[in-house]
mmCIF file of C-alpha atoms in Angstrom:
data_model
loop_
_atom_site.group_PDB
_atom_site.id
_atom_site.type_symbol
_atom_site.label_atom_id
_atom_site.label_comp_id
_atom_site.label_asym_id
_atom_site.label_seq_id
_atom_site.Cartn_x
_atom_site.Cartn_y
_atom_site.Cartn_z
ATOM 1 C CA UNK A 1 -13.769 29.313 9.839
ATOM 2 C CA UNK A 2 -12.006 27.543 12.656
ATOM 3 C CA UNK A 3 -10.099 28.974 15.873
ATOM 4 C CA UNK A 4 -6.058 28.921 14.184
ATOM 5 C CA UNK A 5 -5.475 26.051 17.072
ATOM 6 C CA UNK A 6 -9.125 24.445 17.127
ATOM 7 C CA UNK A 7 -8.608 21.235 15.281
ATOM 8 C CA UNK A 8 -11.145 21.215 12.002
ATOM 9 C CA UNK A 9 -13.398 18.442 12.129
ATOM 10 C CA UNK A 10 -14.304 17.907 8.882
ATOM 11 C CA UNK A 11 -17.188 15.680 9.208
ATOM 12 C CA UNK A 12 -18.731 18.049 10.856
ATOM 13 C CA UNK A 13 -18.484 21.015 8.475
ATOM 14 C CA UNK A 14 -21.990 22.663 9.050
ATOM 15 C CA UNK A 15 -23.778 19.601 8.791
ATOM 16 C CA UNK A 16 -21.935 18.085 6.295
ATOM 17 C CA UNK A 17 -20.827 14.815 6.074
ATOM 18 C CA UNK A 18 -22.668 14.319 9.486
ATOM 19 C CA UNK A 19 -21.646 11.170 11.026
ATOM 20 C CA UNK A 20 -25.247 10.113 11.955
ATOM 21 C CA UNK A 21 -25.404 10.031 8.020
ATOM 22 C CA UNK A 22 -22.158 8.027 6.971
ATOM 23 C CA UNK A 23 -23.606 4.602 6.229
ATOM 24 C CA UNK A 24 -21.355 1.765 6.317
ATOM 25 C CA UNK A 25 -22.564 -0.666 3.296
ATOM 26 C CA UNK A 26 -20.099 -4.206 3.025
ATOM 27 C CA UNK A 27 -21.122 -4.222 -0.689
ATOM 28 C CA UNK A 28 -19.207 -1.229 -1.711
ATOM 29 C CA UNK A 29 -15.962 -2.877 -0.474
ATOM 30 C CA UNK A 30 -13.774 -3.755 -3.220
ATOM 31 C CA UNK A 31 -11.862 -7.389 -2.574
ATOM 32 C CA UNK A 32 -8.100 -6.636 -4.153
ATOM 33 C CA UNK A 33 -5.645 -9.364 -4.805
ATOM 34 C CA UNK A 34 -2.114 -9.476 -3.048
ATOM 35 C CA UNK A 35 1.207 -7.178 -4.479
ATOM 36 C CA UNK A 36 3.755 -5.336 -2.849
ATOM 37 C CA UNK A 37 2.418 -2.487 -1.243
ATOM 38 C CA UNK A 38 4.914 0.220 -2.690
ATOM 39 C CA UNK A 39 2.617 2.976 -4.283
ATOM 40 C CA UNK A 40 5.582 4.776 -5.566
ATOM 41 C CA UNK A 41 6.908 1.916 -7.939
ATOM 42 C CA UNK A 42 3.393 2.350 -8.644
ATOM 43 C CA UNK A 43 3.131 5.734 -9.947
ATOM 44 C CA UNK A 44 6.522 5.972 -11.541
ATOM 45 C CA UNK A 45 5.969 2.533 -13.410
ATOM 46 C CA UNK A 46 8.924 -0.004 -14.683
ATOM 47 C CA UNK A 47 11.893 1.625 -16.103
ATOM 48 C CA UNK A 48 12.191 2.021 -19.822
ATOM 49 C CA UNK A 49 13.928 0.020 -21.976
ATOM 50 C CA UNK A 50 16.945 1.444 -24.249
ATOM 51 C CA UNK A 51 14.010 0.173 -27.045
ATOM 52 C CA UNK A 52 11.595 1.915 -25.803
ATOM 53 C CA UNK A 53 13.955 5.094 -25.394
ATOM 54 C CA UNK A 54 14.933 4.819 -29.141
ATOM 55 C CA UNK A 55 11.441 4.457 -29.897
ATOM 56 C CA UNK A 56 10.531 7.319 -28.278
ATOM 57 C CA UNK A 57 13.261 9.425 -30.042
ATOM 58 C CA UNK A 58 12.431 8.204 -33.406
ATOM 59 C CA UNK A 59 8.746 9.155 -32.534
ATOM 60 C CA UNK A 60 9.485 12.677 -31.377
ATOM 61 C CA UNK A 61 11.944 13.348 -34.171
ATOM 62 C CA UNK A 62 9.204 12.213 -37.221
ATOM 63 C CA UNK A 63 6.398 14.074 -34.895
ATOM 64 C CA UNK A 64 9.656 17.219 -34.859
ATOM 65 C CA UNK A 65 10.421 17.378 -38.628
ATOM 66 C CA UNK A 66 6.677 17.100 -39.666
ATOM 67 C CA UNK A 67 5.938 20.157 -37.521
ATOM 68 C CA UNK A 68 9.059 21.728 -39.330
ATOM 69 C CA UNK A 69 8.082 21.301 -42.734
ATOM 70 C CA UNK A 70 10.699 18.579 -42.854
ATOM 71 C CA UNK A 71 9.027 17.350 -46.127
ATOM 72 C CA UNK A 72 9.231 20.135 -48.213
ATOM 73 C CA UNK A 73 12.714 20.009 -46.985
ATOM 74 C CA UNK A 74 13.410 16.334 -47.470
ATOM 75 C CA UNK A 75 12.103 16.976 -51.298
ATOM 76 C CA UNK A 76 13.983 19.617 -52.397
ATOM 77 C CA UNK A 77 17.263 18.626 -51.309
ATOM 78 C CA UNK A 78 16.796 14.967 -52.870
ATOM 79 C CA UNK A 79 15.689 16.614 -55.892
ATOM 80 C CA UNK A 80 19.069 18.816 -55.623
ATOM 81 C CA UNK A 81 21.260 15.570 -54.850
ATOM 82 C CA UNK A 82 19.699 13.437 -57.945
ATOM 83 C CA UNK A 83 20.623 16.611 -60.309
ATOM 84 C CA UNK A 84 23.837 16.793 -59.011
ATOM 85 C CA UNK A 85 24.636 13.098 -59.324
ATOM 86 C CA UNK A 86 23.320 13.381 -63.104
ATOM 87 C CA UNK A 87 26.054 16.267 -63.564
ATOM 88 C CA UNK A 88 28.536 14.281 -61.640
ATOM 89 C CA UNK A 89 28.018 11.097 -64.011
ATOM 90 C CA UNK A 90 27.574 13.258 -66.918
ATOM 91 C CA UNK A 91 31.280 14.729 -66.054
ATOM 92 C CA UNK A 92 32.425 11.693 -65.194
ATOM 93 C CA UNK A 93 33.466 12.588 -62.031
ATOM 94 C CA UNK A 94 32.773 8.911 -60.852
ATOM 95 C CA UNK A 95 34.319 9.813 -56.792
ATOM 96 C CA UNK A 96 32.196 12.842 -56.507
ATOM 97 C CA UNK A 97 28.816 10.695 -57.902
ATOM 98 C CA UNK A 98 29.797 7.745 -55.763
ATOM 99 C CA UNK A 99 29.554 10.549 -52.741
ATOM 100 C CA UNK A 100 26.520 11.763 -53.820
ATOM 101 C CA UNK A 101 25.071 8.478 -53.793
ATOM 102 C CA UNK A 102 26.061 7.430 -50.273
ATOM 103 C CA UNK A 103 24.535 10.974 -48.887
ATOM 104 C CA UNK A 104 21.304 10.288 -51.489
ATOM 105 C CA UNK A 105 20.534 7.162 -49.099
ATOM 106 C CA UNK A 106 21.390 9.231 -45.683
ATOM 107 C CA UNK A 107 18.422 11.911 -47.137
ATOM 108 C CA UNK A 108 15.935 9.090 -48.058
ATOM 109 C CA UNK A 109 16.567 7.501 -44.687
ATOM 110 C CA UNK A 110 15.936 11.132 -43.159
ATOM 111 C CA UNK A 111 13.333 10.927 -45.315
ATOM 112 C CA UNK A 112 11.016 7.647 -43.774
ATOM 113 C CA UNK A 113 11.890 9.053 -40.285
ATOM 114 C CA UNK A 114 10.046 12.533 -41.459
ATOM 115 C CA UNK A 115 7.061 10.352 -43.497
ATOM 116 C CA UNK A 116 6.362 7.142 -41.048
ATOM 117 C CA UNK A 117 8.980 7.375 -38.357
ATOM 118 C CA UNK A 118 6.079 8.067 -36.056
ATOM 119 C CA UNK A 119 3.762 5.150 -37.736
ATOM 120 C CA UNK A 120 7.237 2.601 -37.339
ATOM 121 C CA UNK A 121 8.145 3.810 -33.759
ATOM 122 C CA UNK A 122 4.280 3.045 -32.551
ATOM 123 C CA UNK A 123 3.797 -0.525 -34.555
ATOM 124 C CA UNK A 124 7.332 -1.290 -32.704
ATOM 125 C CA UNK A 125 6.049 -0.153 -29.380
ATOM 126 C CA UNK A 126 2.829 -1.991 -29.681
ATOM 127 C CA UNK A 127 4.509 -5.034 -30.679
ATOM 128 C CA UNK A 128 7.364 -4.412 -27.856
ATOM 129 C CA UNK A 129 4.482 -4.169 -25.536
ATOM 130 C CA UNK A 130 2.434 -7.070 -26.817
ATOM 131 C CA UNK A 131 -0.480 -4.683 -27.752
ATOM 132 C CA UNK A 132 -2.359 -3.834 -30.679
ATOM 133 C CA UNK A 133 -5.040 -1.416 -31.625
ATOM 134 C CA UNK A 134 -8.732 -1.970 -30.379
ATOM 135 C CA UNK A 135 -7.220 -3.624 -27.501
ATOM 136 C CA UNK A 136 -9.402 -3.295 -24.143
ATOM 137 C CA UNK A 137 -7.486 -2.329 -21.687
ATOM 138 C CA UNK A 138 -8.311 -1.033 -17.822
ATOM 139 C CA UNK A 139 -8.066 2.062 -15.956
ATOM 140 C CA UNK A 140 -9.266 3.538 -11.964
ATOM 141 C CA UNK A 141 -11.812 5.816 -10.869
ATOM 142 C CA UNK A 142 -11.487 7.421 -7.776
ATOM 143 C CA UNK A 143 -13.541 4.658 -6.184
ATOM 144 C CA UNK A 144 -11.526 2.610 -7.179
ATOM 145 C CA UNK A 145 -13.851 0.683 -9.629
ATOM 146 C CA UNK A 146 -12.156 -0.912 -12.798
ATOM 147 C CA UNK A 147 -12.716 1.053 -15.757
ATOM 148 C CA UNK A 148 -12.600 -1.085 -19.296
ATOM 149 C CA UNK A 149 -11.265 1.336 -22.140
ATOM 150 C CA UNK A 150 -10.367 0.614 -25.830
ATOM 151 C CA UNK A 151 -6.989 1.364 -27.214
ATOM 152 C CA UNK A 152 -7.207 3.909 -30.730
ATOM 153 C CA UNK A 153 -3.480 5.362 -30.688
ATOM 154 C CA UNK A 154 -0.114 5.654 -28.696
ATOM 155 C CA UNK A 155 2.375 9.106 -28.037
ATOM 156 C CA UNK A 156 5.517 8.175 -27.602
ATOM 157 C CA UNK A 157 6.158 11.527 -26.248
ATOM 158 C CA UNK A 158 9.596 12.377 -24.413
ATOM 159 C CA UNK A 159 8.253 13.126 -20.669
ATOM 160 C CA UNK A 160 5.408 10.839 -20.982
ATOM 161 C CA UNK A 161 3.908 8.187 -23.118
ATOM 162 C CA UNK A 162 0.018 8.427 -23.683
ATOM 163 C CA UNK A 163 -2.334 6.119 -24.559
ATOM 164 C CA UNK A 164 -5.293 7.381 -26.229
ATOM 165 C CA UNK A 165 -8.593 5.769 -25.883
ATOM 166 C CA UNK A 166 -12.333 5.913 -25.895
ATOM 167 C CA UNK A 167 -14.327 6.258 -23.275
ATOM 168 C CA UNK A 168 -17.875 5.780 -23.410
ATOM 169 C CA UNK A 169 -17.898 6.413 -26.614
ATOM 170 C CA UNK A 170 -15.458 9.865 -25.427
ATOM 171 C CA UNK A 171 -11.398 10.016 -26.740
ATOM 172 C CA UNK A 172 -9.540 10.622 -23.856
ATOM 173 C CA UNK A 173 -5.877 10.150 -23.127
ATOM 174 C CA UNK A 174 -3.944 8.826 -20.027
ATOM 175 C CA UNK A 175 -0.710 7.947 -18.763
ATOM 176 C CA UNK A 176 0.913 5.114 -19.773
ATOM 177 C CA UNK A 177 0.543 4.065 -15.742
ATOM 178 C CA UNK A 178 -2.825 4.503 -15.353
ATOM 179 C CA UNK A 179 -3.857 2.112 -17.967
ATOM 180 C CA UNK A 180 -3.174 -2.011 -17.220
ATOM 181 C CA UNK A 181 -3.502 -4.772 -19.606
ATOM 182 C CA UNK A 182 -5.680 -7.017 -17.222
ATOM 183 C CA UNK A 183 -8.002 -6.464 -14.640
ATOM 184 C CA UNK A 184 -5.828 -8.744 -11.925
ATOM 185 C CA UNK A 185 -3.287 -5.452 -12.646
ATOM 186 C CA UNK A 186 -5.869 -2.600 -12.196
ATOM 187 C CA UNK A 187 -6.981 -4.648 -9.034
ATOM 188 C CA UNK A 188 -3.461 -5.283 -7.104
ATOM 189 C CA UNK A 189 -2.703 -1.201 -7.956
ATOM 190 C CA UNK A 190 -6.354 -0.544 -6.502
ATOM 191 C CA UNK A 191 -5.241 -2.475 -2.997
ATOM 192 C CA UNK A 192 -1.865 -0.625 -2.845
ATOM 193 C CA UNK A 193 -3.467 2.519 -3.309
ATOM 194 C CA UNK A 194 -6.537 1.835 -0.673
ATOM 195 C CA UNK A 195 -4.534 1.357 1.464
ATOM 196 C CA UNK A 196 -2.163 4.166 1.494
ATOM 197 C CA UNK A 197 -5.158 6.059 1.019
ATOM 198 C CA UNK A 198 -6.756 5.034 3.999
ATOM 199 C CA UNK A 199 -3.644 5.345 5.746
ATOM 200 C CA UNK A 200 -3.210 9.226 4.835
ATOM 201 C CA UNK A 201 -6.699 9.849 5.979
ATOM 202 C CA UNK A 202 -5.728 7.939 9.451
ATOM 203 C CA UNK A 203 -3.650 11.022 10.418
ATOM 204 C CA UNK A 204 -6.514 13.482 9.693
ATOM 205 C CA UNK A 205 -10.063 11.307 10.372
ATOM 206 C CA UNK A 206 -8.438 9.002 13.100
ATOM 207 C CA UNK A 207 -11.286 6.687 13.755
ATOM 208 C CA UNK A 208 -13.455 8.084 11.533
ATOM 209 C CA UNK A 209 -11.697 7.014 7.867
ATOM 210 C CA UNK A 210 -13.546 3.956 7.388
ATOM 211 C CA UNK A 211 -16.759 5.391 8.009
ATOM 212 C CA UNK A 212 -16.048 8.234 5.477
ATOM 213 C CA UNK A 213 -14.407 6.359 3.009
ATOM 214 C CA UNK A 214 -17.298 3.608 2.706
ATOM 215 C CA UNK A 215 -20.291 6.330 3.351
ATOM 216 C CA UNK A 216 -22.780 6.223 0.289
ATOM 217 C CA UNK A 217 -22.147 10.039 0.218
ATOM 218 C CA UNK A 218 -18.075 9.514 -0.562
ATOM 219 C CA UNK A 219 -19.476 7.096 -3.676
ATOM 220 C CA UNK A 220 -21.338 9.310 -4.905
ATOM 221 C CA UNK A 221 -19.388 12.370 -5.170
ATOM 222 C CA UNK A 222 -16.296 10.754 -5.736
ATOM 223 C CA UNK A 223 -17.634 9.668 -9.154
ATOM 224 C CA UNK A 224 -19.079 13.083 -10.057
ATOM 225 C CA UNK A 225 -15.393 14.766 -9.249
ATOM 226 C CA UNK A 226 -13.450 12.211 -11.018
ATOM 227 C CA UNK A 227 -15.911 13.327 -14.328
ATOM 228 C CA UNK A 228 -15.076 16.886 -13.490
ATOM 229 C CA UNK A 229 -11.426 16.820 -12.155
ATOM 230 C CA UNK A 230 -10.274 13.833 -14.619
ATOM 231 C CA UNK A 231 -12.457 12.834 -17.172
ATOM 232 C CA UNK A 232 -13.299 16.635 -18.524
ATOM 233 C CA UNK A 233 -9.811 18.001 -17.775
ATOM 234 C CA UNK A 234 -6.844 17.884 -20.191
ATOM 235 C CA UNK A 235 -4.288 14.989 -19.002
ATOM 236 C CA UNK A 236 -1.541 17.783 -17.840
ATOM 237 C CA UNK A 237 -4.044 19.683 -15.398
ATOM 238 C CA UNK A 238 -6.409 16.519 -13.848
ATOM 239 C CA UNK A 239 -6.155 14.772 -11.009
ATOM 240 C CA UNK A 240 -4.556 11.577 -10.941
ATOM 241 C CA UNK A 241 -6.060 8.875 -9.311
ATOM 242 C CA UNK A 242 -2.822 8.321 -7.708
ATOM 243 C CA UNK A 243 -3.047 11.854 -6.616
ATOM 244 C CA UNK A 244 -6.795 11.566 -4.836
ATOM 245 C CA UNK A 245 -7.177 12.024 -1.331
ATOM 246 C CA UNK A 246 -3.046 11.053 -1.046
ATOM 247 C CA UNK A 247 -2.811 14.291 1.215
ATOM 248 C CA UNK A 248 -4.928 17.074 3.229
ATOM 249 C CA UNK A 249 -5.027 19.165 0.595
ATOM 250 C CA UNK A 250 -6.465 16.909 -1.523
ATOM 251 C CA UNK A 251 -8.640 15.984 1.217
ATOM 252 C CA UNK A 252 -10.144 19.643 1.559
ATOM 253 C CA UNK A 253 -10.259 20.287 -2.105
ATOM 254 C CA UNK A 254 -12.758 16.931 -2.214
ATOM 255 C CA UNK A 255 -14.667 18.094 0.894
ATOM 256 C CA UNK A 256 -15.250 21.430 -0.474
ATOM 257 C CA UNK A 257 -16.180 20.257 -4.014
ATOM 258 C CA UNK A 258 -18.828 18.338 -1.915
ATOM 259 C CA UNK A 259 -20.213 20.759 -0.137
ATOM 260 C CA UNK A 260 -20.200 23.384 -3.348
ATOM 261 C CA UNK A 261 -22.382 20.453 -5.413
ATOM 262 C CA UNK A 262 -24.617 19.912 -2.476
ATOM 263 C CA UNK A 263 -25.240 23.129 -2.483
ATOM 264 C CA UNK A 264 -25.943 23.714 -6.056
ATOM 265 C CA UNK A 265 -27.677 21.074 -6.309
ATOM 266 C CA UNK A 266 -30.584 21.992 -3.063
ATOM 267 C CA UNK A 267 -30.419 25.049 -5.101
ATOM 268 C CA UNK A 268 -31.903 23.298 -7.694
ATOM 269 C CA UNK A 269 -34.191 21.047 -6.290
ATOM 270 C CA UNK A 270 -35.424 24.516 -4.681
ATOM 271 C CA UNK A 271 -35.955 26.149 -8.088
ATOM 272 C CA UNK A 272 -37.583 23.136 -9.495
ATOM 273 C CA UNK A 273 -39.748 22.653 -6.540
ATOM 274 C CA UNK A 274 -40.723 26.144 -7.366
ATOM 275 C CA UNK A 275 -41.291 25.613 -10.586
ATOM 276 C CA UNK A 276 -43.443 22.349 -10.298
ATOM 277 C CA UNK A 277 -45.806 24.623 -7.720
ATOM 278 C CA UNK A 278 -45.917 27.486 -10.217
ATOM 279 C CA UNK A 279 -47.319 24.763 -13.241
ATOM 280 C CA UNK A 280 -49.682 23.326 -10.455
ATOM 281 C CA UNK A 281 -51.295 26.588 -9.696
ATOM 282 C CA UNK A 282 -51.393 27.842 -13.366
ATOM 283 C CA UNK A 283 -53.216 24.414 -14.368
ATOM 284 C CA UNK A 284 -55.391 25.154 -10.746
ATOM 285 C CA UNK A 285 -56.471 28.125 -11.833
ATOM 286 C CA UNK A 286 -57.145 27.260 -15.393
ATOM 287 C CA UNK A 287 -59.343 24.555 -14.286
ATOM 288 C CA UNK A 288 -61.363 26.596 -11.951
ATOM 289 C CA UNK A 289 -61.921 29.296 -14.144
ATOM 290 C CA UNK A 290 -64.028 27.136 -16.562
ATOM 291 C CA UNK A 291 -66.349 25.989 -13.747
#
């Protein structure tokens, strides 16, 4: 641990992330397109619609009743309002029928909110959104690189909508702003957030933030934690990317998720280095004995 006023260098944590080991490689450099740098709009996304908000309601209340066992609910009274409009008919009572009529078609309505609201609010959504299922559409790693994914399924939940979609193969769901229908949009939101990246780790690496942030070492382990801290988490505990390296927290967390896999993994190497000398000695002496 550090002196409470000795600044922390963090390349130079013990040997890790030596600078004599940062390689600078042009290649790795990402060339992003022109938008208004304002990560914020970014990560909040557009304003929603008054469509969109009704679609979401209608969503959440079919996704609501269906949880409720709003059918078994729906049935029953219908049944209930058809016998009573029989009786009503049957009794002439022509005002009271006509009643139970109108209130018949306020259940049945009730009732294609509880069976297919959900299915209607999503095919309006997609349509809204000029989507459709099996679309490809593009997502961020924490390096930045453009992800294709393919669309299966929309939540129209209240906080958040989701977009579920496979992965290599994997379902996964994200948020509907870290998805984009084109690469040119995954690409402009990869610039904005480069650079306010870069600009966060300014105030902590000074002059050393380019060096860090194109060293071989960042591209690898960046794309190890985003499968750890994104991929394999649920989408209310990961790490956005919008979130990565955006503070020193973040910053540290990173660093010391580096340092804990290099160590695990020269643990490893150790162990199998071990074991390869073990085999070799076994076959040795095996091969000796029968001389």
């Amino acid at each position: 641990m550090t002196e409470k006023n000795e600044p922390y260098d963090f390349l130079c944590d013990n040997g890790f992330f030596e600078p004599t080991k940062i390689v600078v490689e042009d290649n790795k450099k990402q060339e992003i397109s022109c938008c208004d740098n304002n990560i914020s709009d970014v990560i909040t996304g557009t304003t929603q619609s008054r469509k969109e908000k009704f679609l979401k309601l209608l969503w959440n209340e079919a996704v609501m009743w269906d949880l409720e066992d709003g059918g078994l609910i729906f049935i029953i009274l219908s049944l209930l309002l058809i016998s009573l409009c029989v009786i009503a008919f049957l009794g002439a009572k022509y005002g009271l029928a006509v009643f139970l009529i109108v209130f018949q078609i306020i259940v049945l309505l009730l009732g294609i909110i509880i069976f297919a609201g959900d299915n209607i609010a999503e095919a309006l959504y997609l349509k809204n959104k000029n989507l459709h299922l099996e679309q490809t559409l593009y997502t961020l790693d924490f390096n930045l690189n453009i992800i294709s994914v393919n669309l299966k399924n929309v939540l129209l939940e209240y906080d958040n909508i989701r977009y579920e979609c496979s992965v290599d193969e994997n379902i996964k769901y994200f948020f509907e702003n870290e998805v984009f229908f084109t690469p040119e949009l995954a690409s402009d939101t990869a610039r904005i957030i480069r650079e306010k990246r870069t600009e966060i780790l300014s105030g902590i690496l000074t002059d050393k933030t380019n060096n860090f942030l194109n060293s071989t070492k960042f591209f690898k382990y960046a794309k190890k934690y985003y499968q750890i801290k994104f991929l394999d988490e649920s989408c209310w505990n990961r790490i956005s990317v919008y979130e990565f390296l955006m503070s020193r927290d973040s910053f540290v967390d990173f660093c010391e998720f580096i340092q804990e896999t290099m160590a695990a993994e020269k643990k490893e190497e150790q162990m199998e280095k071990a074991q390869n000398e073990k085999c070799r000695k076994i076959i040795s002496d095996v091969i000796n004995s029968n001389e």
